Amino acid sequence: MLENISTAKVAGGWHKQYSHSASSTRCTMRFAVFLPPGASETNKVPVLYWLSGLTCTDENFMQKAGAFKKAAELGIAIVAPDTSPRGDNVPNEDSYDFAQGAGFYLNATKAPYNTHFNMYDYVVNELPALIEQHFPVTDKKAISGHSMGGHGALMIALKNPQSYTSASAFSPIVNPMACPWGVKAFTGYLGDDKTTWAHYDTCELMQQAEQANYLPMLISQGDADNFLEEQLKPQNLVDIANTKAYPLQLEMHAGYDHSYFFISSFIDQHLLFHHQFLSA
């Protein structure tokens, strides 16, 4: 049962927040949806799924990215889930980069997190089924995200190439097995066996990708991002893409940092990138 939390008209369309009881995460989850003007049961529209970064909720992108005008113009719905399960019964840590607010879009296998932290199943299976059941959208979808959410978007697209038309990311964590954020999260959620980590690492997944399953990908990265060298490491993915002739485009932007000022500056480009494949 969906519970409508808020509704606001914007750019001729509607932004709405909902909560629901999720079977994959065994708790109440929240998501936001933007429906462009004209979306109806007789005029269903494609969807861009947006995955946010550490400490974020569904609200950060919807309130700060400035995506609605271009999405309305292009006729694209946007769905933004929360970044993790939440609630009094959900395990948490006194840390911004692990547990609540930091689900890393994987299925945890290590107790106590394996009960609730199944964000991969939620994003890939449960949420799209819910959206397609209750909203005027087609089954055509693209995926994008920022930082931890950029990791999620690229990783999910590589693991499910038949489910998405395209993938993009802002400042993504492309090689979590090789950076402090990823090592902490993977150890805590998956344990010490690094062969299981590889199932959620974009670099490892691209290395294994077959050409028949290639998806167009766009990455935007600011060169003034404080996390660029230690956490994000985009060149690691670019090197693999070049070796495999994978259709990945990395755009470096001088002076931009890791914030939503950067995202809002280039979100229209990402929407146009996805539109060409969603409308094909």
PDB file of C-alpha atoms in Angstrom:
ATOM      1  CA  MET A   1       0.000   0.000   0.000  1.00  0.00           C
ATOM      2  CA  LEU A   2       1.442   3.344  -1.073  1.00  0.00           C
ATOM      3  CA  GLU A   3       1.062   6.296   1.283  1.00  0.00           C
ATOM      4  CA  ASN A   4       1.313   9.717  -0.350  1.00  0.00           C
ATOM      5  CA  ILE A   5       3.436  11.943   1.904  1.00  0.00           C
ATOM      6  CA  SER A   6       3.579  15.111  -0.193  1.00  0.00           C
ATOM      7  CA  THR A   7       2.486  16.491  -3.558  1.00  0.00           C
ATOM      8  CA  ALA A   8       3.664  19.631  -5.348  1.00  0.00           C
ATOM      9  CA  LYS A   9       3.155  20.905  -8.874  1.00  0.00           C
ATOM     10  CA  VAL A  10       6.409  21.812 -10.623  1.00  0.00           C
ATOM     11  CA  ALA A  11       7.391  22.556 -14.243  1.00  0.00           C
ATOM     12  CA  GLY A  12       3.868  21.676 -15.321  1.00  0.00           C
ATOM     13  CA  GLY A  13       4.138  18.209 -13.813  1.00  0.00           C
ATOM     14  CA  TRP A  14       3.961  16.726 -10.334  1.00  0.00           C
ATOM     15  CA  HIS A  15       6.510  15.862  -7.671  1.00  0.00           C
ATOM     16  CA  LYS A  16       5.204  13.335  -5.168  1.00  0.00           C
ATOM     17  CA  GLN A  17       6.688  11.500  -2.197  1.00  0.00           C
ATOM     18  CA  TYR A  18       5.483   8.100  -1.074  1.00  0.00           C
ATOM     19  CA  SER A  19       6.234   5.559   1.609  1.00  0.00           C
ATOM     20  CA  HIS A  20       5.471   1.851   1.517  1.00  0.00           C
ATOM     21  CA  SER A  21       6.287  -1.383   3.264  1.00  0.00           C
ATOM     22  CA  ALA A  22       9.105  -3.008   1.285  1.00  0.00           C
ATOM     23  CA  SER A  23       9.533  -6.768   1.278  1.00  0.00           C
ATOM     24  CA  SER A  24      13.165  -6.686   0.124  1.00  0.00           C
ATOM     25  CA  THR A  25      14.368  -4.420   2.934  1.00  0.00           C
ATOM     26  CA  ARG A  26      11.753  -5.513   5.498  1.00  0.00           C
ATOM     27  CA  CYS A  27      10.990  -1.965   6.534  1.00  0.00           C
ATOM     28  CA  THR A  28       9.169   1.163   5.420  1.00  0.00           C
ATOM     29  CA  MET A  29      10.872   2.762   2.435  1.00  0.00           C
ATOM     30  CA  ARG A  30      10.378   6.206   0.936  1.00  0.00           C
ATOM     31  CA  PHE A  31      10.776   7.339  -2.647  1.00  0.00           C
ATOM     32  CA  ALA A  32       9.955  10.407  -4.725  1.00  0.00           C
ATOM     33  CA  VAL A  33       8.606  10.531  -8.268  1.00  0.00           C
ATOM     34  CA  PHE A  34       8.390  13.360 -10.787  1.00  0.00           C
ATOM     35  CA  LEU A  35       5.710  12.917 -13.448  1.00  0.00           C
ATOM     36  CA  PRO A  36       6.073  15.231 -16.452  1.00  0.00           C
ATOM     37  CA  PRO A  37       3.046  17.090 -17.833  1.00  0.00           C
ATOM     38  CA  GLY A  38       0.837  14.923 -19.992  1.00  0.00           C
ATOM     39  CA  ALA A  39       1.805  11.627 -18.379  1.00  0.00           C
ATOM     40  CA  SER A  40      -1.330   9.478 -18.205  1.00  0.00           C
ATOM     41  CA  GLU A  41      -2.564   5.934 -18.664  1.00  0.00           C
ATOM     42  CA  THR A  42      -3.001   6.724 -22.359  1.00  0.00           C
ATOM     43  CA  ASN A  43       0.353   8.504 -22.584  1.00  0.00           C
ATOM     44  CA  LYS A  44       2.864   6.547 -20.529  1.00  0.00           C
ATOM     45  CA  VAL A  45       6.406   7.889 -20.239  1.00  0.00           C
ATOM     46  CA  PRO A  46       9.860   6.324 -19.688  1.00  0.00           C
ATOM     47  CA  VAL A  47      11.648   6.577 -16.352  1.00  0.00           C
ATOM     48  CA  LEU A  48      15.056   7.719 -15.169  1.00  0.00           C
ATOM     49  CA  TYR A  49      15.992   6.163 -11.823  1.00  0.00           C
ATOM     50  CA  TRP A  50      18.285   8.360  -9.750  1.00  0.00           C
ATOM     51  CA  LEU A  51      20.445   6.952  -6.947  1.00  0.00           C
ATOM     52  CA  SER A  52      21.836   9.415  -4.439  1.00  0.00           C
ATOM     53  CA  GLY A  53      25.069   9.435  -2.460  1.00  0.00           C
ATOM     54  CA  LEU A  54      26.196   9.050   1.136  1.00  0.00           C
ATOM     55  CA  THR A  55      23.998  10.741   3.786  1.00  0.00           C
ATOM     56  CA  CYS A  56      21.318  11.594   1.198  1.00  0.00           C
ATOM     57  CA  THR A  57      17.624  10.717   0.978  1.00  0.00           C
ATOM     58  CA  ASP A  58      15.147  10.946  -1.896  1.00  0.00           C
ATOM     59  CA  GLU A  59      14.948  14.692  -1.270  1.00  0.00           C
ATOM     60  CA  ASN A  60      18.476  15.815  -2.172  1.00  0.00           C
ATOM     61  CA  PHE A  61      18.236  15.287  -5.914  1.00  0.00           C
ATOM     62  CA  MET A  62      14.626  16.355  -6.237  1.00  0.00           C
ATOM     63  CA  GLN A  63      15.202  19.620  -4.373  1.00  0.00           C
ATOM     64  CA  LYS A  64      18.705  20.570  -5.532  1.00  0.00           C
ATOM     65  CA  ALA A  65      19.394  19.187  -9.011  1.00  0.00           C
ATOM     66  CA  GLY A  66      17.075  21.454 -11.019  1.00  0.00           C
ATOM     67  CA  ALA A  67      16.069  18.570 -13.267  1.00  0.00           C
ATOM     68  CA  PHE A  68      12.333  19.153 -13.601  1.00  0.00           C
ATOM     69  CA  LYS A  69      12.195  21.668 -16.460  1.00  0.00           C
ATOM     70  CA  LYS A  70      14.261  19.549 -18.832  1.00  0.00           C
ATOM     71  CA  ALA A  71      12.571  16.318 -17.729  1.00  0.00           C
ATOM     72  CA  ALA A  72       9.179  17.956 -18.358  1.00  0.00           C
ATOM     73  CA  GLU A  73      10.305  19.105 -21.797  1.00  0.00           C
ATOM     74  CA  LEU A  74      11.599  15.651 -22.704  1.00  0.00           C
ATOM     75  CA  GLY A  75       8.687  13.728 -21.202  1.00  0.00           C
ATOM     76  CA  ILE A  76      10.769  11.700 -18.734  1.00  0.00           C
ATOM     77  CA  ALA A  77       9.607  10.605 -15.288  1.00  0.00           C
ATOM     78  CA  ILE A  78      12.208  10.580 -12.513  1.00  0.00           C
ATOM     79  CA  VAL A  79      12.173   8.197  -9.559  1.00  0.00           C
ATOM     80  CA  ALA A  80      14.501   8.746  -6.595  1.00  0.00           C
ATOM     81  CA  PRO A  81      14.581   6.122  -3.837  1.00  0.00           C
ATOM     82  CA  ASP A  82      16.158   6.568  -0.431  1.00  0.00           C
ATOM     83  CA  THR A  83      19.777   5.486  -0.053  1.00  0.00           C
ATOM     84  CA  SER A  84      19.162   2.763   2.527  1.00  0.00           C
ATOM     85  CA  PRO A  85      16.605   1.093   4.766  1.00  0.00           C
ATOM     86  CA  ARG A  86      15.743   3.129   7.846  1.00  0.00           C
ATOM     87  CA  GLY A  87      13.885   2.756  11.131  1.00  0.00           C
ATOM     88  CA  ASP A  88      14.353   1.931  14.810  1.00  0.00           C
ATOM     89  CA  ASN A  89      14.783  -1.764  14.049  1.00  0.00           C
ATOM     90  CA  VAL A  90      17.330  -1.218  11.260  1.00  0.00           C
ATOM     91  CA  PRO A  91      20.990  -1.532  12.373  1.00  0.00           C
ATOM     92  CA  ASN A  92      22.897   1.732  12.388  1.00  0.00           C
ATOM     93  CA  GLU A  93      26.349   3.063  13.150  1.00  0.00           C
ATOM     94  CA  ASP A  94      27.638   6.423  14.321  1.00  0.00           C
ATOM     95  CA  SER A  95      29.247   6.916  10.916  1.00  0.00           C
ATOM     96  CA  TYR A  96      28.195   8.811   7.799  1.00  0.00           C
ATOM     97  CA  ASP A  97      29.659   6.242   5.405  1.00  0.00           C
ATOM     98  CA  PHE A  98      28.155   3.005   6.717  1.00  0.00           C
ATOM     99  CA  ALA A  99      24.693   1.663   7.645  1.00  0.00           C
ATOM    100  CA  GLN A 100      21.683   3.999   7.459  1.00  0.00           C
ATOM    101  CA  GLY A 101      22.153   6.527   4.666  1.00  0.00           C
ATOM    102  CA  ALA A 102      24.917   4.407   3.157  1.00  0.00           C
ATOM    103  CA  GLY A 103      23.378   1.252   1.710  1.00  0.00           C
ATOM    104  CA  PHE A 104      25.787   1.057  -1.256  1.00  0.00           C
ATOM    105  CA  TYR A 105      23.041  -0.534  -3.403  1.00  0.00           C
ATOM    106  CA  LEU A 106      24.089  -4.107  -2.644  1.00  0.00           C
ATOM    107  CA  ASN A 107      22.513  -7.107  -0.899  1.00  0.00           C
ATOM    108  CA  ALA A 108      24.238  -7.563   2.451  1.00  0.00           C
ATOM    109  CA  THR A 109      25.217 -11.082   3.453  1.00  0.00           C
ATOM    110  CA  LYS A 110      26.787 -10.347   6.841  1.00  0.00           C
ATOM    111  CA  ALA A 111      24.685 -10.147  10.018  1.00  0.00           C
ATOM    112  CA  PRO A 112      23.061  -8.021  11.286  1.00  0.00           C
ATOM    113  CA  TYR A 113      22.847  -6.076   8.017  1.00  0.00           C
ATOM    114  CA  ASN A 114      21.613  -8.936   5.834  1.00  0.00           C
ATOM    115  CA  THR A 115      18.083  -8.649   7.242  1.00  0.00           C
ATOM    116  CA  HIS A 116      17.385  -5.141   5.920  1.00  0.00           C
ATOM    117  CA  PHE A 117      20.240  -3.978   3.693  1.00  0.00           C
ATOM    118  CA  ASN A 118      19.060  -5.424   0.397  1.00  0.00           C
ATOM    119  CA  MET A 119      19.086  -2.234  -1.647  1.00  0.00           C
ATOM    120  CA  TYR A 120      20.132  -4.050  -4.810  1.00  0.00           C
ATOM    121  CA  ASP A 121      16.948  -6.127  -4.825  1.00  0.00           C
ATOM    122  CA  TYR A 122      14.910  -3.055  -3.910  1.00  0.00           C
ATOM    123  CA  VAL A 123      16.239  -0.859  -6.723  1.00  0.00           C
ATOM    124  CA  VAL A 124      16.460  -3.538  -9.409  1.00  0.00           C
ATOM    125  CA  ASN A 125      13.261  -5.481  -8.753  1.00  0.00           C
ATOM    126  CA  GLU A 126      10.814  -4.242  -6.133  1.00  0.00           C
ATOM    127  CA  LEU A 127      10.761  -0.501  -6.833  1.00  0.00           C
ATOM    128  CA  PRO A 128      10.434  -0.665 -10.655  1.00  0.00           C
ATOM    129  CA  ALA A 129       7.603  -3.205 -10.341  1.00  0.00           C
ATOM    130  CA  LEU A 130       5.844  -0.854  -7.917  1.00  0.00           C
ATOM    131  CA  ILE A 131       6.355   2.182 -10.143  1.00  0.00           C
ATOM    132  CA  GLU A 132       5.112   0.402 -13.261  1.00  0.00           C
ATOM    133  CA  GLN A 133       2.052  -0.851 -11.386  1.00  0.00           C
ATOM    134  CA  HIS A 134       0.956   2.456  -9.887  1.00  0.00           C
ATOM    135  CA  PHE A 135       2.175   5.211 -12.218  1.00  0.00           C
ATOM    136  CA  PRO A 136       1.714   6.054 -15.930  1.00  0.00           C
ATOM    137  CA  VAL A 137       5.148   4.851 -17.053  1.00  0.00           C
ATOM    138  CA  THR A 138       6.462   2.378 -19.591  1.00  0.00           C
ATOM    139  CA  ASP A 139       8.962  -0.352 -18.807  1.00  0.00           C
ATOM    140  CA  LYS A 140      11.698   1.638 -20.565  1.00  0.00           C
ATOM    141  CA  LYS A 141      14.155   2.890 -17.994  1.00  0.00           C
ATOM    142  CA  ALA A 142      17.574   4.452 -17.607  1.00  0.00           C
ATOM    143  CA  ILE A 143      19.631   4.846 -14.457  1.00  0.00           C
ATOM    144  CA  SER A 144      21.879   7.551 -13.050  1.00  0.00           C
ATOM    145  CA  GLY A 145      23.345   8.642  -9.740  1.00  0.00           C
ATOM    146  CA  HIS A 146      25.922  10.581  -7.756  1.00  0.00           C
ATOM    147  CA  SER A 147      28.980   9.361  -5.819  1.00  0.00           C
ATOM    148  CA  MET A 148      27.813   6.214  -3.948  1.00  0.00           C
ATOM    149  CA  GLY A 149      24.724   6.422  -6.164  1.00  0.00           C
ATOM    150  CA  GLY A 150      26.932   6.698  -9.230  1.00  0.00           C
ATOM    151  CA  HIS A 151      28.537   3.444  -8.127  1.00  0.00           C
ATOM    152  CA  GLY A 152      25.051   1.988  -7.784  1.00  0.00           C
ATOM    153  CA  ALA A 153      23.854   3.196 -11.178  1.00  0.00           C
ATOM    154  CA  LEU A 154      26.840   1.937 -13.170  1.00  0.00           C
ATOM    155  CA  MET A 155      27.083  -1.323 -11.237  1.00  0.00           C
ATOM    156  CA  ILE A 156      23.374  -2.093 -11.586  1.00  0.00           C
ATOM    157  CA  ALA A 157      23.402  -1.275 -15.298  1.00  0.00           C
ATOM    158  CA  LEU A 158      26.360  -3.577 -15.899  1.00  0.00           C
ATOM    159  CA  LYS A 159      24.671  -6.410 -14.009  1.00  0.00           C
ATOM    160  CA  ASN A 160      21.322  -5.869 -15.762  1.00  0.00           C
ATOM    161  CA  PRO A 161      22.101  -4.627 -19.290  1.00  0.00           C
ATOM    162  CA  GLN A 162      18.753  -5.807 -20.686  1.00  0.00           C
ATOM    163  CA  SER A 163      16.816  -3.722 -18.133  1.00  0.00           C
ATOM    164  CA  TYR A 164      18.193  -0.250 -18.913  1.00  0.00           C
ATOM    165  CA  THR A 165      18.672   1.751 -22.089  1.00  0.00           C
ATOM    166  CA  SER A 166      21.636   3.724 -20.721  1.00  0.00           C
ATOM    167  CA  ALA A 167      23.509   4.672 -17.557  1.00  0.00           C
ATOM    168  CA  SER A 168      25.221   7.797 -16.316  1.00  0.00           C
ATOM    169  CA  ALA A 169      26.844   9.122 -13.177  1.00  0.00           C
ATOM    170  CA  PHE A 170      28.218  12.209 -11.510  1.00  0.00           C
ATOM    171  CA  SER A 171      31.447  11.701  -9.546  1.00  0.00           C
ATOM    172  CA  PRO A 172      30.924   7.945  -9.138  1.00  0.00           C
ATOM    173  CA  ILE A 173      32.852   5.523  -6.940  1.00  0.00           C
ATOM    174  CA  VAL A 174      33.893   3.297  -9.855  1.00  0.00           C
ATOM    175  CA  ASN A 175      36.267   0.923  -8.056  1.00  0.00           C
ATOM    176  CA  PRO A 176      34.950   0.462  -4.499  1.00  0.00           C
ATOM    177  CA  MET A 177      37.221  -2.530  -3.886  1.00  0.00           C
ATOM    178  CA  ALA A 178      40.142  -0.105  -4.151  1.00  0.00           C
ATOM    179  CA  CYS A 179      38.990   2.876  -2.069  1.00  0.00           C
ATOM    180  CA  PRO A 180      38.356   3.498   1.644  1.00  0.00           C
ATOM    181  CA  TRP A 181      34.580   4.059   1.337  1.00  0.00           C
ATOM    182  CA  GLY A 182      34.115   0.859  -0.614  1.00  0.00           C
ATOM    183  CA  VAL A 183      36.421  -1.295   1.488  1.00  0.00           C
ATOM    184  CA  LYS A 184      34.609  -0.216   4.667  1.00  0.00           C
ATOM    185  CA  ALA A 185      31.174  -0.846   3.182  1.00  0.00           C
ATOM    186  CA  PHE A 186      32.011  -4.142   1.504  1.00  0.00           C
ATOM    187  CA  THR A 187      33.730  -5.504   4.619  1.00  0.00           C
ATOM    188  CA  GLY A 188      30.793  -4.532   6.798  1.00  0.00           C
ATOM    189  CA  TYR A 189      28.056  -5.774   4.488  1.00  0.00           C
ATOM    190  CA  LEU A 190      29.717  -8.709   2.730  1.00  0.00           C
ATOM    191  CA  GLY A 191      32.575  -9.890   4.951  1.00  0.00           C
ATOM    192  CA  ASP A 192      36.214 -10.449   4.086  1.00  0.00           C
ATOM    193  CA  ASP A 193      35.855 -12.629   0.973  1.00  0.00           C
ATOM    194  CA  LYS A 194      36.817 -10.261  -1.827  1.00  0.00           C
ATOM    195  CA  THR A 195      35.417 -12.557  -4.494  1.00  0.00           C
ATOM    196  CA  THR A 196      31.978 -11.456  -3.266  1.00  0.00           C
ATOM    197  CA  TRP A 197      33.027  -7.801  -3.434  1.00  0.00           C
ATOM    198  CA  ALA A 198      33.725  -8.143  -7.145  1.00  0.00           C
ATOM    199  CA  HIS A 199      30.017  -8.734  -7.801  1.00  0.00           C
ATOM    200  CA  TYR A 200      29.382  -5.067  -6.920  1.00  0.00           C
ATOM    201  CA  ASP A 201      32.486  -3.369  -8.307  1.00  0.00           C
ATOM    202  CA  THR A 202      31.996  -1.449 -11.576  1.00  0.00           C
ATOM    203  CA  CYS A 203      35.561  -1.971 -12.753  1.00  0.00           C
ATOM    204  CA  GLU A 204      35.367  -5.718 -12.161  1.00  0.00           C
ATOM    205  CA  LEU A 205      31.962  -5.941 -13.850  1.00  0.00           C
ATOM    206  CA  MET A 206      33.038  -3.966 -16.906  1.00  0.00           C
ATOM    207  CA  GLN A 207      36.092  -6.174 -17.218  1.00  0.00           C
ATOM    208  CA  GLN A 208      33.740  -9.165 -17.510  1.00  0.00           C
ATOM    209  CA  ALA A 209      31.145  -7.496 -19.776  1.00  0.00           C
ATOM    210  CA  GLU A 210      30.384  -9.093 -23.128  1.00  0.00           C
ATOM    211  CA  GLN A 211      30.132  -6.810 -26.144  1.00  0.00           C
ATOM    212  CA  ALA A 212      26.559  -7.898 -26.884  1.00  0.00           C
ATOM    213  CA  ASN A 213      25.564  -6.408 -23.516  1.00  0.00           C
ATOM    214  CA  TYR A 214      27.343  -3.056 -23.786  1.00  0.00           C
ATOM    215  CA  LEU A 215      25.307  -0.025 -22.694  1.00  0.00           C
ATOM    216  CA  PRO A 216      26.035   3.633 -23.472  1.00  0.00           C
ATOM    217  CA  MET A 217      27.472   5.330 -20.384  1.00  0.00           C
ATOM    218  CA  LEU A 218      28.255   8.937 -19.486  1.00  0.00           C
ATOM    219  CA  ILE A 219      30.314  10.077 -16.486  1.00  0.00           C
ATOM    220  CA  SER A 220      30.711  13.696 -15.421  1.00  0.00           C
ATOM    221  CA  GLN A 221      33.523  14.477 -12.991  1.00  0.00           C
ATOM    222  CA  GLY A 222      34.782  17.742 -11.532  1.00  0.00           C
ATOM    223  CA  ASP A 223      38.538  18.141 -11.345  1.00  0.00           C
ATOM    224  CA  ALA A 224      38.260  20.119  -8.077  1.00  0.00           C
ATOM    225  CA  ASP A 225      36.482  17.225  -6.342  1.00  0.00           C
ATOM    226  CA  ASN A 226      38.166  16.581  -2.983  1.00  0.00           C
ATOM    227  CA  PHE A 227      37.401  12.853  -3.282  1.00  0.00           C
ATOM    228  CA  LEU A 228      38.719  12.412  -6.811  1.00  0.00           C
ATOM    229  CA  GLU A 229      42.056  10.718  -6.178  1.00  0.00           C
ATOM    230  CA  GLU A 230      41.389   8.734  -3.008  1.00  0.00           C
ATOM    231  CA  GLN A 231      37.784   7.570  -3.436  1.00  0.00           C
ATOM    232  CA  LEU A 232      36.487   7.987  -6.998  1.00  0.00           C
ATOM    233  CA  LYS A 233      39.342   6.936  -9.334  1.00  0.00           C
ATOM    234  CA  PRO A 234      37.495   7.357 -12.680  1.00  0.00           C
ATOM    235  CA  GLN A 235      40.630   6.636 -14.696  1.00  0.00           C
ATOM    236  CA  ASN A 236      40.555   3.028 -13.444  1.00  0.00           C
ATOM    237  CA  LEU A 237      37.258   2.525 -15.282  1.00  0.00           C
ATOM    238  CA  VAL A 238      38.286   4.520 -18.346  1.00  0.00           C
ATOM    239  CA  ASP A 239      41.358   2.313 -18.797  1.00  0.00           C
ATOM    240  CA  ILE A 240      39.154  -0.808 -18.823  1.00  0.00           C
ATOM    241  CA  ALA A 241      36.622   0.808 -21.156  1.00  0.00           C
ATOM    242  CA  ASN A 242      39.391   1.740 -23.603  1.00  0.00           C
ATOM    243  CA  THR A 243      40.774  -1.798 -23.568  1.00  0.00           C
ATOM    244  CA  LYS A 244      37.350  -3.320 -24.196  1.00  0.00           C
ATOM    245  CA  ALA A 245      36.047  -0.601 -26.556  1.00  0.00           C
ATOM    246  CA  TYR A 246      33.183  -0.055 -24.115  1.00  0.00           C
ATOM    247  CA  PRO A 247      30.994   2.964 -25.029  1.00  0.00           C
ATOM    248  CA  LEU A 248      31.898   5.035 -21.963  1.00  0.00           C
ATOM    249  CA  GLN A 249      32.294   8.799 -22.162  1.00  0.00           C
ATOM    250  CA  LEU A 250      34.111  10.573 -19.310  1.00  0.00           C
ATOM    251  CA  GLU A 251      33.849  14.349 -19.203  1.00  0.00           C
ATOM    252  CA  MET A 252      36.130  16.225 -16.833  1.00  0.00           C
ATOM    253  CA  HIS A 253      34.912  19.677 -15.813  1.00  0.00           C
ATOM    254  CA  ALA A 254      37.433  22.242 -14.609  1.00  0.00           C
ATOM    255  CA  GLY A 255      36.796  23.834 -11.221  1.00  0.00           C
ATOM    256  CA  TYR A 256      33.759  21.784 -10.208  1.00  0.00           C
ATOM    257  CA  ASP A 257      33.573  19.937  -6.882  1.00  0.00           C
ATOM    258  CA  HIS A 258      31.511  17.046  -5.470  1.00  0.00           C
ATOM    259  CA  SER A 259      28.391  19.055  -4.655  1.00  0.00           C
ATOM    260  CA  TYR A 260      24.935  19.558  -6.124  1.00  0.00           C
ATOM    261  CA  PHE A 261      26.213  22.823  -7.624  1.00  0.00           C
ATOM    262  CA  PHE A 262      28.077  20.524 -10.013  1.00  0.00           C
ATOM    263  CA  ILE A 263      25.109  18.232 -10.614  1.00  0.00           C
ATOM    264  CA  SER A 264      22.727  21.109 -11.304  1.00  0.00           C
ATOM    265  CA  SER A 265      25.187  22.541 -13.826  1.00  0.00           C
ATOM    266  CA  PHE A 266      25.136  19.433 -16.046  1.00  0.00           C
ATOM    267  CA  ILE A 267      21.920  17.557 -15.268  1.00  0.00           C
ATOM    268  CA  ASP A 268      20.308  18.747 -18.510  1.00  0.00           C
ATOM    269  CA  GLN A 269      23.123  17.119 -20.480  1.00  0.00           C
ATOM    270  CA  HIS A 270      22.507  13.830 -18.707  1.00  0.00           C
ATOM    271  CA  LEU A 271      18.765  13.983 -19.334  1.00  0.00           C
ATOM    272  CA  LEU A 272      19.390  14.642 -23.030  1.00  0.00           C
ATOM    273  CA  PHE A 273      21.877  11.765 -23.113  1.00  0.00           C
ATOM    274  CA  HIS A 274      19.296   9.345 -21.712  1.00  0.00           C
ATOM    275  CA  HIS A 275      16.453  10.732 -23.823  1.00  0.00           C
ATOM    276  CA  GLN A 276      18.089   9.679 -27.075  1.00  0.00           C
ATOM    277  CA  PHE A 277      18.001   6.043 -25.929  1.00  0.00           C
ATOM    278  CA  LEU A 278      14.722   6.129 -24.003  1.00  0.00           C
ATOM    279  CA  SER A 279      12.950   7.516 -27.069  1.00  0.00           C
ATOM    280  CA  ALA A 280      14.564   5.143 -29.582  1.00  0.00           C
TER     281      ALA A 280
END
